Amino acid sequence: MLSRVANSLYWMSRNVERAENNARILDVQLLQMIEASDEELARGSDWKLVYEICASTETMEQIQSMPSYQEDQLVYYLAMEESNFNSVASCVKVVRENARISRDHIPDDYWEAWNRCYLTLQEMDQQSCTVKEIRNFLEQVKLTSLITQGIVESSMPRGVPYQIIKIGKWLERAEKTARILNVVCERTLERSFQTQSEDYYYWLAALRMTNSYNAYLKMNPPQMKPKKVLSFLIANTNFPRSIRYCLAHVRQAVDELEGGKISHYSWELYAKLDQLQKEFKEVSMDELNSDEIMGFLNDFQNGCNEVGHIFSKTYYLSDSETKLAESSQSQSMGAKGITTMKYKIEHTNIFKYDTIVDQSMNSIRLKPRTDECQRLLSYRADITPASLTKEHIDIWGNHVETFFIAEHHQHLEVKTSSIVSIQKSPFIHRIDYSPEMNAIFHSQLFGEHYLAFLSNTAYTYLTPEQMSQIDRELGTMKNPVQYAIDVMEYIHEHFSYDGDSTTVHTKAEESFTLKKGVCQDITHVMLGILRSKHIPARYVSGYLYVGENSALVGDAASHAWVEVMVPGIGWVGLDPTNNVEALENHIRIGVGRDYNDVSPVQGVYRGGSQSLDVKVSVSLMDQ
């Protein structure tokens, strides 16, 4: 699975848990305001407790210092405020967006449930909604979270997507439980200094905020003993809300993800999880005082943040420069780094014949692909003269539509309209080429599996003399990932884009000598170099969104670039024409060994010569 999809699943799962937790915490606070007696009201409506858990006391004080302050504003900020990335509404939006991006990897019911919740949010008048309306929305969020957790457990195969969802869920839950207990410990300690007595109300709130009250009563007397509550929510091995239980399930999911093997890149994650588990086994709640418990919980929260950081770094879910502090309560911003673009493409091919023709049999490859990072939302093909099309998937996984026109005609128009959503993030420059990846690269199985993309074709062949020139310039290939990047940079530096210098039939050997050509020629040259070094590489055809004030270069009709197979990772796109990684501007239609495998329109007919006019429009759509 590509890291960008894993990134979406991970942040989707964390924000599902965060939305439910924050909805429950806020709902408990609103309920206690209703239930509390007069002498308990001051404590029961203690917004400082809630804001320390879900936001910050500084934010609370800013709201309370407003000239027209009302208590409802405190509720609104935690539930609906757009500028608060941890508000329930913000979390729901992040969940829905990431679920949309990764729909191919989650059950349809999961997406539909969160989309319904999102639509409910959109229908609300968020600026003037009442507390009652907010409570109804919080109830829907909690219910949707529980339903979708059930959908995951009952409908998802136990593969990589499932394990990533579980890691996000259990890590977020463990951190939130620790945060709740830490804040409650601090608040009760302050209270005990004032009244010289334990305050059961905060411990009751802690149990309700973690949805643990009923389970606690089944295992303990109906007394809010701090050590009992702490032991239950920290060390219990059978309750799904306890920190120890959550941590064990994070470790289990990582184990399933790695197949039970500690590899070069995952040892740091294993080491940190094992360290935290060891600390839990060695600690005894009964032997710690309040300050020591708060210190333990603080350390654990930092440990959770560090686990999240290591996990993201290990599986390329975030930039390596991301600071550890960013893994705290504002972590939903991780989803903001995802770039999602939506395009409308209109592609028209007009064939004009010198004489009347008939018996025209054609195949077109113009339907964009759907995969981990690109989703085809709609597609339509219109053919004039009218003809029925029959679709099949070719050996390379491309959509091919065939049609036959028996009647006489002197004009053929093939027009396609597509809407595509693309979600990508910079990737290849963050890959650390490990010994395990090197072993895969040199294995016989790897070579046999990608043999079709290791053999040069007539379009991609380069002479030994030309390859010797490359060797003098770039040196020995030791790291195929870095070498592919170096080749891309070399070609971009030494070749110029010239639409008049070559034809559709020009071979890489000729383009190399000319040191110029269009994207098709430049791509063929790069394929020839990489394959000569036994690096699997394939030709990609598609479209390039250039936009305004862009430095990107591409054909007005279509674009081409290279995809390199990175051992243990997957296909990664490189655009030598522009010296960039193929990201959200690159819309993929087909892949193959060379241009001949992905030619947009191919056919035969009976009649005279022809001329072709091609028009392509790629426009950016609102999300």
Coordinates of C-alpha atoms in Angstrom, one line a residue:
M1 CA 0.0 0.0 0.0
L2 CA 1.3 3.5 -0.8
S3 CA 2.1 5.7 2.1
R4 CA -0.4 8.4 1.0
V5 CA -3.3 5.9 1.4
A6 CA -1.9 4.7 4.7
N7 CA -1.7 8.3 5.8
S8 CA -5.4 8.8 5.0
L9 CA -6.5 5.6 6.8
Y10 CA -4.4 6.5 9.9
W11 CA -5.7 10.0 10.3
M12 CA -9.2 8.9 9.5
S13 CA -9.0 6.4 12.3
R14 CA -7.5 8.9 14.8
N15 CA -10.0 11.5 14.1
V16 CA -12.9 9.0 14.4
E17 CA -11.7 8.3 17.9
R18 CA -11.0 11.9 18.6
A19 CA -14.5 13.0 17.4
E20 CA -16.2 10.4 19.6
N21 CA -14.0 11.2 22.6
N22 CA -14.5 15.0 22.4
A23 CA -18.2 14.6 21.7
R24 CA -18.6 12.3 24.8
I25 CA -16.5 14.7 27.0
L26 CA -18.6 17.7 26.0
D27 CA -21.8 15.8 26.4
V28 CA -20.8 14.7 29.9
Q29 CA -20.1 18.3 30.8
L30 CA -23.5 19.4 29.5
L31 CA -25.3 16.6 31.3
Q32 CA -23.5 17.4 34.6
M33 CA -24.6 21.0 34.3
I34 CA -28.2 19.7 34.3
E35 CA -27.8 17.1 37.0
A36 CA -25.6 18.8 39.5
S37 CA -27.0 20.1 42.8
D38 CA -26.5 23.7 43.9
E39 CA -23.3 23.0 45.9
E40 CA -21.9 20.8 43.2
L41 CA -22.8 23.2 40.4
A42 CA -19.5 25.1 40.6
R43 CA -17.5 21.9 40.2
G44 CA -20.0 20.2 37.8
S45 CA -19.8 23.1 35.4
D46 CA -16.0 23.3 35.7
W47 CA -15.1 24.3 32.2
K48 CA -11.4 24.5 33.1
L49 CA -11.4 20.7 33.4
V50 CA -13.0 20.2 30.0
Y51 CA -10.8 22.8 28.3
E52 CA -7.6 21.4 29.8
I53 CA -8.6 18.0 28.2
C54 CA -9.9 19.2 24.8
A55 CA -8.2 22.6 24.2
S56 CA -6.4 24.9 26.7
T57 CA -7.2 27.1 29.6
E58 CA -5.7 30.1 27.7
T59 CA -8.4 29.6 25.0
M60 CA -11.1 29.4 27.6
E61 CA -9.9 32.6 29.3
Q62 CA -9.9 34.4 25.9
I63 CA -13.5 33.3 25.3
Q64 CA -14.6 34.3 28.8
S65 CA -13.0 37.7 28.4
M66 CA -15.1 38.7 25.4
P67 CA -17.4 41.6 26.1
S68 CA -20.6 39.7 25.1
Y69 CA -19.5 36.4 26.7
Q70 CA -22.1 33.7 27.3
E71 CA -21.5 30.1 28.4
D72 CA -22.8 28.8 25.2
Q73 CA -19.7 30.2 23.5
L74 CA -17.6 27.7 25.4
V75 CA -19.8 24.9 24.1
Y76 CA -19.7 26.2 20.5
Y77 CA -15.9 26.4 20.4
L78 CA -15.4 22.7 21.4
A79 CA -18.3 21.5 19.2
M80 CA -18.5 23.6 16.1
E81 CA -15.6 26.1 15.8
E82 CA -13.9 25.8 12.4
S83 CA -10.7 27.4 13.7
N84 CA -10.4 24.8 16.4
F85 CA -8.9 21.8 14.6
N86 CA -9.9 19.5 17.5
S87 CA -13.6 20.6 17.5
V88 CA -16.0 17.8 16.9
A89 CA -17.1 19.3 13.6
S90 CA -13.5 19.7 12.4
C91 CA -12.8 16.1 13.3
V92 CA -15.9 14.9 11.4
K93 CA -14.8 16.9 8.3
V94 CA -11.3 15.3 8.4
V95 CA -12.8 11.8 8.8
R96 CA -15.1 12.3 5.9
E97 CA -12.4 13.7 3.6
N98 CA -10.0 10.9 4.4
A99 CA -12.7 8.3 4.1
R100 CA -13.5 9.7 0.6
I101 CA -9.9 9.5 -0.4
S102 CA -9.5 5.9 0.8
R103 CA -12.9 4.5 -0.2
D104 CA -11.3 1.6 -2.1
H105 CA -9.9 0.3 1.1
I106 CA -12.9 0.6 3.5
P107 CA -16.4 -0.8 3.4
D108 CA -19.0 1.3 1.6
D109 CA -21.1 1.3 4.7
Y110 CA -18.3 3.0 6.6
W111 CA -18.1 5.8 4.0
E112 CA -21.8 6.3 3.9
A113 CA -22.2 6.5 7.6
W114 CA -19.6 9.3 8.0
N115 CA -20.9 11.0 4.9
R116 CA -24.4 11.1 6.4
C117 CA -23.0 12.6 9.6
Y118 CA -21.1 15.2 7.5
L119 CA -24.3 16.1 5.6
T120 CA -26.1 16.6 8.9
L121 CA -23.4 19.0 9.9
Q122 CA -23.7 20.9 6.6
E123 CA -27.4 21.2 7.1
M124 CA -27.1 22.8 10.5
D125 CA -26.9 26.6 10.9
Q126 CA -23.5 26.3 12.6
Q127 CA -23.3 30.0 13.4
S128 CA -26.5 30.1 15.4
C129 CA -27.2 26.6 16.5
T130 CA -28.6 26.0 20.0
V131 CA -27.1 23.9 22.7
K132 CA -29.9 21.4 22.2
E133 CA -29.0 21.1 18.5
I134 CA -25.4 20.7 19.4
R135 CA -26.2 17.9 21.8
N136 CA -28.2 16.1 19.1
F137 CA -25.2 16.4 16.8
L138 CA -22.9 15.1 19.5
E139 CA -25.2 12.1 19.9
Q140 CA -25.1 11.4 16.2
V141 CA -21.3 11.6 16.2
K142 CA -21.0 9.1 19.0
L143 CA -23.5 6.7 17.4
T144 CA -21.7 7.0 14.0
S145 CA -18.4 6.2 15.6
L146 CA -19.7 3.1 17.3
I147 CA -21.5 1.9 14.2
T148 CA -18.4 2.4 12.0
Q149 CA -16.2 0.6 14.5
G150 CA -18.7 -2.4 14.2
I151 CA -18.5 -2.1 10.4
V152 CA -14.7 -2.3 10.5
E153 CA -14.8 -5.4 12.8
S154 CA -17.5 -7.2 10.8
S155 CA -16.7 -6.3 7.2
M156 CA -13.0 -5.6 6.8
P157 CA -10.4 -8.2 5.8
R158 CA -7.5 -8.3 8.4
G159 CA -5.0 -6.9 5.9
V160 CA -2.8 -3.8 6.0
P161 CA -5.7 -1.2 5.9
Y162 CA -7.4 -2.9 8.9
Q163 CA -4.2 -2.9 10.9
I164 CA -3.5 0.8 10.2
I165 CA -7.0 1.7 11.3
K166 CA -6.5 -0.2 14.5
I167 CA -3.2 1.5 15.2
G168 CA -4.7 4.9 14.8
K169 CA -7.7 4.0 17.0
W170 CA -5.9 2.5 19.9
L171 CA -3.1 5.1 20.0
E172 CA -5.5 8.0 20.0
R173 CA -7.7 6.3 22.7
A174 CA -4.7 5.6 25.0
E175 CA -3.4 9.2 24.7
K176 CA -6.9 10.6 25.4
T177 CA -7.5 8.4 28.5
A178 CA -4.1 9.4 29.8
R179 CA -4.8 13.1 29.3
I180 CA -8.2 12.8 31.0
L181 CA -6.7 11.1 34.0
N182 CA -3.8 13.5 34.2
V183 CA -6.1 16.5 34.2
V184 CA -8.5 15.0 36.8
C185 CA -5.6 14.1 39.1
E186 CA -4.4 17.7 38.9
R187 CA -7.8 19.2 39.5
T188 CA -8.6 16.8 42.5
L189 CA -5.2 17.6 44.0
E190 CA -6.0 21.3 43.9
R191 CA -9.4 20.6 45.4
S192 CA -8.0 18.5 48.2
F193 CA -5.7 21.4 49.2
Q194 CA -8.7 23.6 49.4
T195 CA -11.2 21.3 51.2
Q196 CA -8.9 18.6 52.7
S197 CA -11.1 15.9 51.2
E198 CA -11.3 13.8 48.0
D199 CA -13.7 15.1 45.4
Y200 CA -15.6 12.1 43.9
Y201 CA -17.3 14.3 41.3
Y202 CA -14.2 14.6 39.2
W203 CA -13.6 10.8 39.3
L204 CA -17.2 10.2 38.2
A205 CA -16.6 12.6 35.3
A206 CA -13.5 10.7 34.4
L207 CA -15.4 7.5 34.2
R208 CA -18.2 9.0 32.2
M209 CA -15.8 10.8 29.8
T210 CA -14.1 7.5 29.0
N211 CA -17.5 5.6 28.7
S212 CA -16.3 3.5 31.6
Y213 CA -18.8 4.1 34.4
N214 CA -21.0 1.0 33.9
A215 CA -18.1 -1.3 33.4
Y216 CA -16.4 0.1 36.5
L217 CA -19.5 -0.5 38.7
K218 CA -19.6 -4.1 37.5
M219 CA -16.1 -4.7 38.8
N220 CA -15.9 -2.4 41.8
P221 CA -18.1 -1.1 44.7
P222 CA -20.1 2.0 43.8
Q223 CA -17.5 4.3 45.4
M224 CA -15.3 6.8 43.6
K225 CA -12.0 5.7 45.1
P226 CA -9.2 7.5 43.2
K227 CA -6.8 4.6 43.3
K228 CA -9.5 2.2 42.2
V229 CA -10.5 4.4 39.2
L230 CA -6.9 4.9 38.2
S231 CA -6.1 1.3 38.4
F232 CA -9.2 0.4 36.4
L233 CA -8.5 3.0 33.6
I234 CA -4.7 2.5 33.5
A235 CA -3.7 -1.1 34.3
N236 CA -6.8 -3.2 33.6
T237 CA -6.0 -5.8 30.9
N238 CA -9.5 -6.7 29.9
F239 CA -11.3 -3.3 29.5
P240 CA -11.0 -1.7 26.0
R241 CA -10.7 1.8 27.5
S242 CA -7.8 1.2 29.8
I243 CA -4.4 2.5 28.7
R244 CA -2.7 -0.9 29.1
Y245 CA -5.3 -2.6 27.0
C246 CA -5.0 0.1 24.2
L247 CA -1.2 -0.1 24.2
A248 CA -1.2 -3.9 23.9
H249 CA -3.5 -3.7 20.9
V250 CA -1.3 -1.1 19.2
R251 CA 1.6 -3.5 19.7
Q252 CA -0.5 -6.4 18.3
A253 CA -1.5 -4.4 15.2
V254 CA 2.1 -3.4 14.5
D255 CA 3.0 -7.1 14.9
E256 CA 0.3 -8.1 12.3
L257 CA 1.4 -5.3 10.0
E258 CA 5.0 -6.5 10.0
G259 CA 4.1 -10.2 10.0
G260 CA 5.7 -10.7 13.4
K261 CA 9.2 -9.8 12.1
I262 CA 11.3 -6.9 13.4
S263 CA 12.9 -5.3 10.3
H264 CA 15.5 -2.7 9.8
Y265 CA 13.0 0.1 9.5
S266 CA 10.5 -1.0 12.2
W267 CA 12.8 -1.8 15.1
E268 CA 12.6 1.7 16.6
L269 CA 8.8 1.4 16.7
Y270 CA 9.0 -2.0 18.4
A271 CA 11.5 -0.8 20.9
K272 CA 9.4 2.2 22.0
L273 CA 6.2 0.1 22.3
D274 CA 8.1 -2.5 24.3
Q275 CA 9.6 0.2 26.6
L276 CA 6.1 1.6 27.3
Q277 CA 4.7 -1.9 28.0
K278 CA 7.6 -2.6 30.4
E279 CA 6.9 0.6 32.3
F280 CA 3.3 -0.4 32.7
K281 CA 4.3 -3.9 34.0
E282 CA 6.6 -2.4 36.6
V283 CA 4.3 0.4 38.0
S284 CA 1.9 -0.2 40.8
M285 CA -0.9 2.4 41.3
D286 CA -1.2 1.7 45.0
E287 CA 2.4 2.6 45.6
L288 CA 2.3 6.0 43.8
N289 CA 1.2 9.3 45.3
S290 CA -0.7 11.9 43.2
D291 CA 2.4 13.7 42.0
E292 CA 4.0 10.5 40.9
I293 CA 0.9 9.4 39.1
M294 CA 0.7 12.7 37.2
G295 CA 4.4 12.3 36.3
F296 CA 3.8 8.8 35.1
L297 CA 0.8 9.9 33.0
N298 CA 2.8 12.9 31.6
D299 CA 5.6 10.6 30.6
F300 CA 3.1 8.2 29.0
Q301 CA 1.5 11.0 27.0
N302 CA 4.9 12.0 25.7
G303 CA 5.5 8.3 24.9
C304 CA 2.3 8.1 22.9
N305 CA 3.2 11.2 20.9
E306 CA 6.6 9.7 20.3
V307 CA 5.1 6.4 19.1
G308 CA 2.9 8.3 16.7
H309 CA 5.9 10.2 15.4
I310 CA 8.0 7.0 14.9
F311 CA 5.0 5.3 13.3
S312 CA 4.6 8.2 10.8
K313 CA 8.3 8.3 10.1
T314 CA 8.5 4.5 9.7
Y315 CA 5.7 4.3 7.2
Y316 CA 6.3 7.7 5.5
L317 CA 3.1 9.2 6.8
S318 CA 4.6 12.6 7.6
D319 CA 7.7 14.7 6.8
S320 CA 10.7 13.7 8.8
E321 CA 11.1 17.3 9.8
T322 CA 7.8 17.2 11.7
K323 CA 8.5 18.2 15.3
L324 CA 7.4 15.9 18.1
A325 CA 5.3 18.6 19.6
E326 CA 3.1 18.6 16.6
S327 CA 1.9 15.1 17.6
S328 CA -0.2 16.4 20.5
Q329 CA -3.7 17.6 20.6
S330 CA -3.5 19.5 17.3
Q331 CA -2.6 16.3 15.5
S332 CA -5.6 16.4 13.2
M333 CA -3.6 19.0 11.2
G334 CA -1.7 16.0 9.9
A335 CA -4.5 15.5 7.5
K336 CA -4.2 19.1 6.3
G337 CA -0.9 18.2 4.6
I338 CA -2.7 15.9 2.2
T339 CA -3.1 17.5 -1.3
T340 CA -6.4 16.5 -3.0
M341 CA -7.2 17.9 -6.4
K342 CA -10.3 17.4 -8.6
Y343 CA -10.1 17.8 -12.3
K344 CA -12.4 17.8 -15.3
I345 CA -10.8 16.5 -18.5
E346 CA -12.3 16.9 -22.0
H347 CA -10.4 15.1 -24.8
T348 CA -11.5 15.3 -28.4
N349 CA -10.0 13.5 -31.4
I350 CA -11.3 14.5 -34.8
F351 CA -10.3 12.4 -37.8
K352 CA -10.9 13.8 -41.3
Y353 CA -10.5 11.5 -44.3
D354 CA -9.6 12.6 -47.8
T355 CA -12.2 10.2 -49.2
I356 CA -15.2 8.3 -47.9
V357 CA -14.1 5.4 -45.7
D358 CA -15.9 2.4 -44.1
Q359 CA -15.2 -0.7 -42.1
S360 CA -13.5 1.3 -39.3
M361 CA -12.4 -0.7 -36.3
N362 CA -10.9 1.2 -33.4
S363 CA -9.7 0.9 -29.8
I364 CA -9.3 3.8 -27.5
R365 CA -7.4 4.1 -24.2
L366 CA -8.8 7.4 -22.7
K367 CA -10.5 6.3 -19.5
P368 CA -8.5 7.4 -16.4
R369 CA -7.4 4.7 -13.9
T370 CA -8.7 4.3 -10.3
D371 CA -6.1 3.2 -7.8
E372 CA -4.6 4.1 -4.4
C373 CA -4.0 7.7 -5.2
Q374 CA -6.4 8.5 -8.1
R375 CA -10.2 8.0 -8.3
L376 CA -12.3 8.2 -11.4
L377 CA -15.6 9.9 -10.4
S378 CA -17.3 10.0 -13.8
Y379 CA -16.5 9.1 -17.4
R380 CA -18.4 9.4 -20.7
A381 CA -17.3 8.6 -24.3
D382 CA -19.3 10.0 -27.3
I383 CA -18.5 8.7 -30.8
T384 CA -19.7 10.2 -34.0
P385 CA -20.9 8.5 -36.2
A386 CA -22.7 6.8 -33.3
S387 CA -21.4 3.4 -32.3
L388 CA -21.6 1.0 -29.4
T389 CA -18.4 0.4 -27.5
K390 CA -17.2 -2.7 -25.7
E391 CA -14.8 -2.4 -22.8
H392 CA -12.1 -4.7 -21.5
I393 CA -9.0 -4.5 -19.4
D394 CA -5.7 -5.2 -21.2
I395 CA -2.7 -7.0 -19.9
W396 CA -1.3 -3.9 -18.2
G397 CA -4.5 -3.1 -16.4
N398 CA -5.6 -0.3 -18.7
H399 CA -9.3 0.3 -19.8
V400 CA -9.7 -0.3 -23.5
E401 CA -12.9 0.5 -25.4
T402 CA -13.4 -0.9 -28.9
F403 CA -16.0 0.1 -31.5
F404 CA -16.7 -0.7 -35.1
I405 CA -18.3 1.6 -37.8
A406 CA -19.3 -0.3 -40.9
E407 CA -21.1 2.5 -42.6
H408 CA -19.6 5.1 -45.0
H409 CA -18.2 8.2 -43.3
Q410 CA -15.7 11.0 -44.0
H411 CA -15.4 12.2 -40.4
L412 CA -14.8 10.5 -37.1
E413 CA -15.0 12.2 -33.7
V414 CA -14.1 10.6 -30.4
K415 CA -14.9 12.8 -27.4
T416 CA -14.4 11.8 -23.8
S417 CA -15.2 13.6 -20.6
S418 CA -13.8 12.6 -17.2
I419 CA -13.8 13.9 -13.6
V420 CA -10.9 12.7 -11.5
S421 CA -9.9 13.2 -7.9
I422 CA -6.2 12.8 -7.0
Q423 CA -4.6 12.7 -3.6
K424 CA -0.8 12.6 -3.4
S425 CA 2.0 13.7 -1.3
P426 CA 5.8 14.0 -1.9
F427 CA 7.2 10.6 -1.4
I428 CA 10.3 9.3 -3.2
H429 CA 12.8 11.8 -1.7
R430 CA 11.9 10.4 1.8
I431 CA 12.7 6.8 1.0
D432 CA 15.6 5.3 3.0
Y433 CA 16.9 2.5 0.8
S434 CA 17.3 -0.3 3.4
P435 CA 19.2 -3.6 3.3
E436 CA 15.8 -5.4 3.0
M437 CA 14.9 -3.3 0.0
N438 CA 18.3 -4.1 -1.6
A439 CA 17.8 -7.8 -1.0
I440 CA 14.4 -7.6 -2.7
F441 CA 15.9 -5.7 -5.6
H442 CA 18.5 -8.3 -6.3
S443 CA 16.2 -11.3 -5.8
Q444 CA 15.4 -13.6 -8.6
L445 CA 11.6 -13.4 -7.9
F446 CA 11.7 -9.6 -8.2
G447 CA 13.4 -9.8 -11.6
E448 CA 11.0 -12.4 -12.9
H449 CA 7.9 -10.6 -11.7
Y450 CA 8.8 -7.3 -13.4
L451 CA 10.5 -8.8 -16.4
A452 CA 8.3 -7.0 -18.8
F453 CA 9.5 -3.7 -17.4
L454 CA 13.1 -4.7 -17.4
S455 CA 13.4 -5.4 -21.1
N456 CA 14.0 -2.6 -23.5
T457 CA 11.7 -2.2 -26.6
A458 CA 12.4 -0.7 -30.0
Y459 CA 11.2 2.6 -28.5
T460 CA 13.4 2.6 -25.4
Y461 CA 16.6 0.9 -26.6
L462 CA 19.9 2.9 -26.2
T463 CA 23.2 1.8 -27.7
P464 CA 26.1 0.7 -25.5
E465 CA 28.0 3.8 -26.5
Q466 CA 25.1 6.0 -25.2
M467 CA 25.0 4.0 -22.0
S468 CA 28.7 4.5 -21.5
Q469 CA 28.2 8.2 -21.8
I470 CA 25.6 8.0 -19.0
D471 CA 27.9 5.9 -16.8
R472 CA 30.6 8.6 -17.2
E473 CA 28.2 11.3 -16.1
L474 CA 26.3 9.5 -13.3
G475 CA 28.8 6.8 -12.1
T476 CA 27.9 3.4 -10.8
M477 CA 24.4 2.5 -9.8
K478 CA 24.3 1.5 -6.1
N479 CA 20.9 2.7 -4.9
P480 CA 18.2 2.3 -7.6
V481 CA 15.9 4.9 -5.9
Q482 CA 18.6 7.6 -5.9
Y483 CA 19.8 6.6 -9.3
A484 CA 16.3 7.1 -10.8
I485 CA 16.2 10.6 -9.3
D486 CA 19.7 11.3 -10.6
V487 CA 18.7 10.1 -14.1
M488 CA 15.6 12.3 -14.0
E489 CA 17.7 15.4 -13.1
Y490 CA 20.4 14.5 -15.7
I491 CA 17.8 14.3 -18.5
H492 CA 16.1 17.5 -17.5
E493 CA 19.4 19.3 -17.5
H494 CA 20.7 18.0 -20.8
F495 CA 17.5 17.7 -22.9
S496 CA 15.3 20.5 -24.2
Y497 CA 11.6 20.3 -24.8
D498 CA 11.0 20.8 -28.6
G499 CA 7.7 19.8 -30.2
D500 CA 9.0 20.1 -33.7
S501 CA 12.1 18.0 -33.5
T502 CA 10.5 14.5 -33.4
T503 CA 7.5 12.5 -34.5
V504 CA 5.3 9.9 -32.8
H505 CA 7.6 7.2 -34.3
T506 CA 10.9 8.6 -32.9
K507 CA 13.0 6.1 -30.9
A508 CA 15.0 6.8 -27.7
E509 CA 18.3 6.2 -29.6
E510 CA 17.5 9.1 -31.9
S511 CA 16.2 11.4 -29.1
F512 CA 19.3 10.8 -27.1
T513 CA 21.5 12.0 -30.0
L514 CA 19.3 15.1 -30.6
K515 CA 19.1 15.9 -26.9
K516 CA 15.6 17.2 -27.5
G517 CA 12.0 16.1 -28.1
V518 CA 8.6 16.0 -26.4
C519 CA 7.6 14.3 -23.2
Q520 CA 7.1 10.9 -25.0
D521 CA 10.7 11.0 -26.3
I522 CA 12.2 12.1 -22.9
T523 CA 10.3 9.4 -21.1
H524 CA 11.6 6.7 -23.6
V525 CA 15.2 7.8 -22.9
M526 CA 14.7 7.6 -19.2
L527 CA 13.1 4.2 -19.5
G528 CA 16.0 3.0 -21.6
I529 CA 18.6 4.1 -19.0
L530 CA 16.8 2.6 -16.0
R531 CA 16.1 -0.7 -17.7
S532 CA 19.7 -1.0 -18.8
K533 CA 20.5 -0.9 -15.1
H534 CA 17.9 -3.6 -14.3
I535 CA 15.6 -1.1 -12.6
P536 CA 11.9 -1.9 -13.4
A537 CA 10.3 1.1 -15.1
R538 CA 7.1 1.6 -17.1
Y539 CA 5.7 4.2 -19.4
V540 CA 2.7 6.3 -18.1
S541 CA 0.3 8.2 -20.3
G542 CA -2.1 10.8 -19.0
Y543 CA -2.6 14.5 -18.6
L544 CA -0.7 17.3 -16.9
Y545 CA -2.6 20.1 -15.2
V546 CA -0.3 23.1 -15.8
G547 CA -2.6 25.9 -14.6
E548 CA -1.6 29.6 -14.5
N549 CA 1.9 30.8 -13.7
S550 CA 3.2 27.3 -13.6
A551 CA 6.7 26.2 -14.6
L552 CA 5.5 22.7 -15.6
V553 CA 5.9 21.8 -19.3
G554 CA 3.7 19.2 -21.1
D555 CA 2.0 18.6 -24.4
A556 CA -1.3 20.4 -25.0
A557 CA -2.8 17.0 -25.9
S558 CA -1.4 14.6 -23.4
H559 CA 1.6 14.0 -21.2
A560 CA 4.0 11.1 -20.4
W561 CA 6.3 10.2 -17.6
V562 CA 8.0 7.3 -15.9
E563 CA 7.0 5.1 -13.0
V564 CA 9.8 3.2 -11.1
M565 CA 9.2 0.1 -9.0
V566 CA 10.7 0.8 -5.6
P567 CA 11.4 -2.6 -3.8
G568 CA 8.9 -3.2 -1.0
I569 CA 7.1 0.1 -1.7
G570 CA 5.4 0.1 -5.1
W571 CA 5.3 2.2 -8.3
V572 CA 6.5 5.8 -7.9
G573 CA 6.1 8.4 -10.6
L574 CA 9.0 10.6 -11.9
D575 CA 8.5 13.3 -14.6
P576 CA 11.8 13.9 -16.4
T577 CA 10.3 16.5 -18.6
N578 CA 9.8 18.7 -15.5
N579 CA 12.3 17.2 -13.1
V580 CA 9.5 16.5 -10.5
E581 CA 7.9 13.6 -8.8
A582 CA 4.5 12.9 -10.4
L583 CA 2.1 14.2 -7.9
E584 CA -1.4 15.8 -7.8
N585 CA -0.9 17.6 -11.2
H586 CA -0.4 14.3 -13.0
I587 CA -3.6 12.4 -14.1
R588 CA -2.9 8.8 -15.1
I589 CA -4.7 7.0 -18.0
G590 CA -2.6 4.0 -18.9
V591 CA 0.7 2.3 -18.2
G592 CA 2.8 0.0 -20.4
R593 CA 6.3 -0.8 -21.7
D594 CA 6.3 2.2 -24.1
Y595 CA 4.0 4.6 -26.0
N596 CA 2.8 1.8 -28.3
D597 CA 1.1 0.0 -25.3
V598 CA -0.9 3.1 -24.4
S599 CA -1.5 4.9 -27.6
P600 CA -4.8 6.8 -27.0
V601 CA -6.5 5.8 -30.3
Q602 CA -5.6 2.9 -32.6
G603 CA -7.5 1.5 -35.5
V604 CA -7.8 0.4 -39.1
Y605 CA -10.2 1.4 -41.8
R606 CA -10.8 1.0 -45.6
G607 CA -10.2 4.2 -47.5
G608 CA -7.8 7.0 -48.2
S609 CA -5.5 9.1 -46.0
Q610 CA -6.4 11.0 -42.9
S611 CA -5.6 14.1 -40.8
L612 CA -6.0 14.3 -37.0
D613 CA -6.9 17.2 -34.8
V614 CA -6.6 16.8 -31.0
K615 CA -8.1 19.1 -28.4
V616 CA -7.6 18.6 -24.7
S617 CA -8.9 20.7 -21.8
V618 CA -7.9 20.0 -18.2
S619 CA -9.6 22.3 -15.6
L620 CA -9.4 22.4 -11.9
M621 CA -12.7 21.9 -10.1
D622 CA -13.9 23.1 -6.7
Q623 CA -13.7 20.4 -4.0

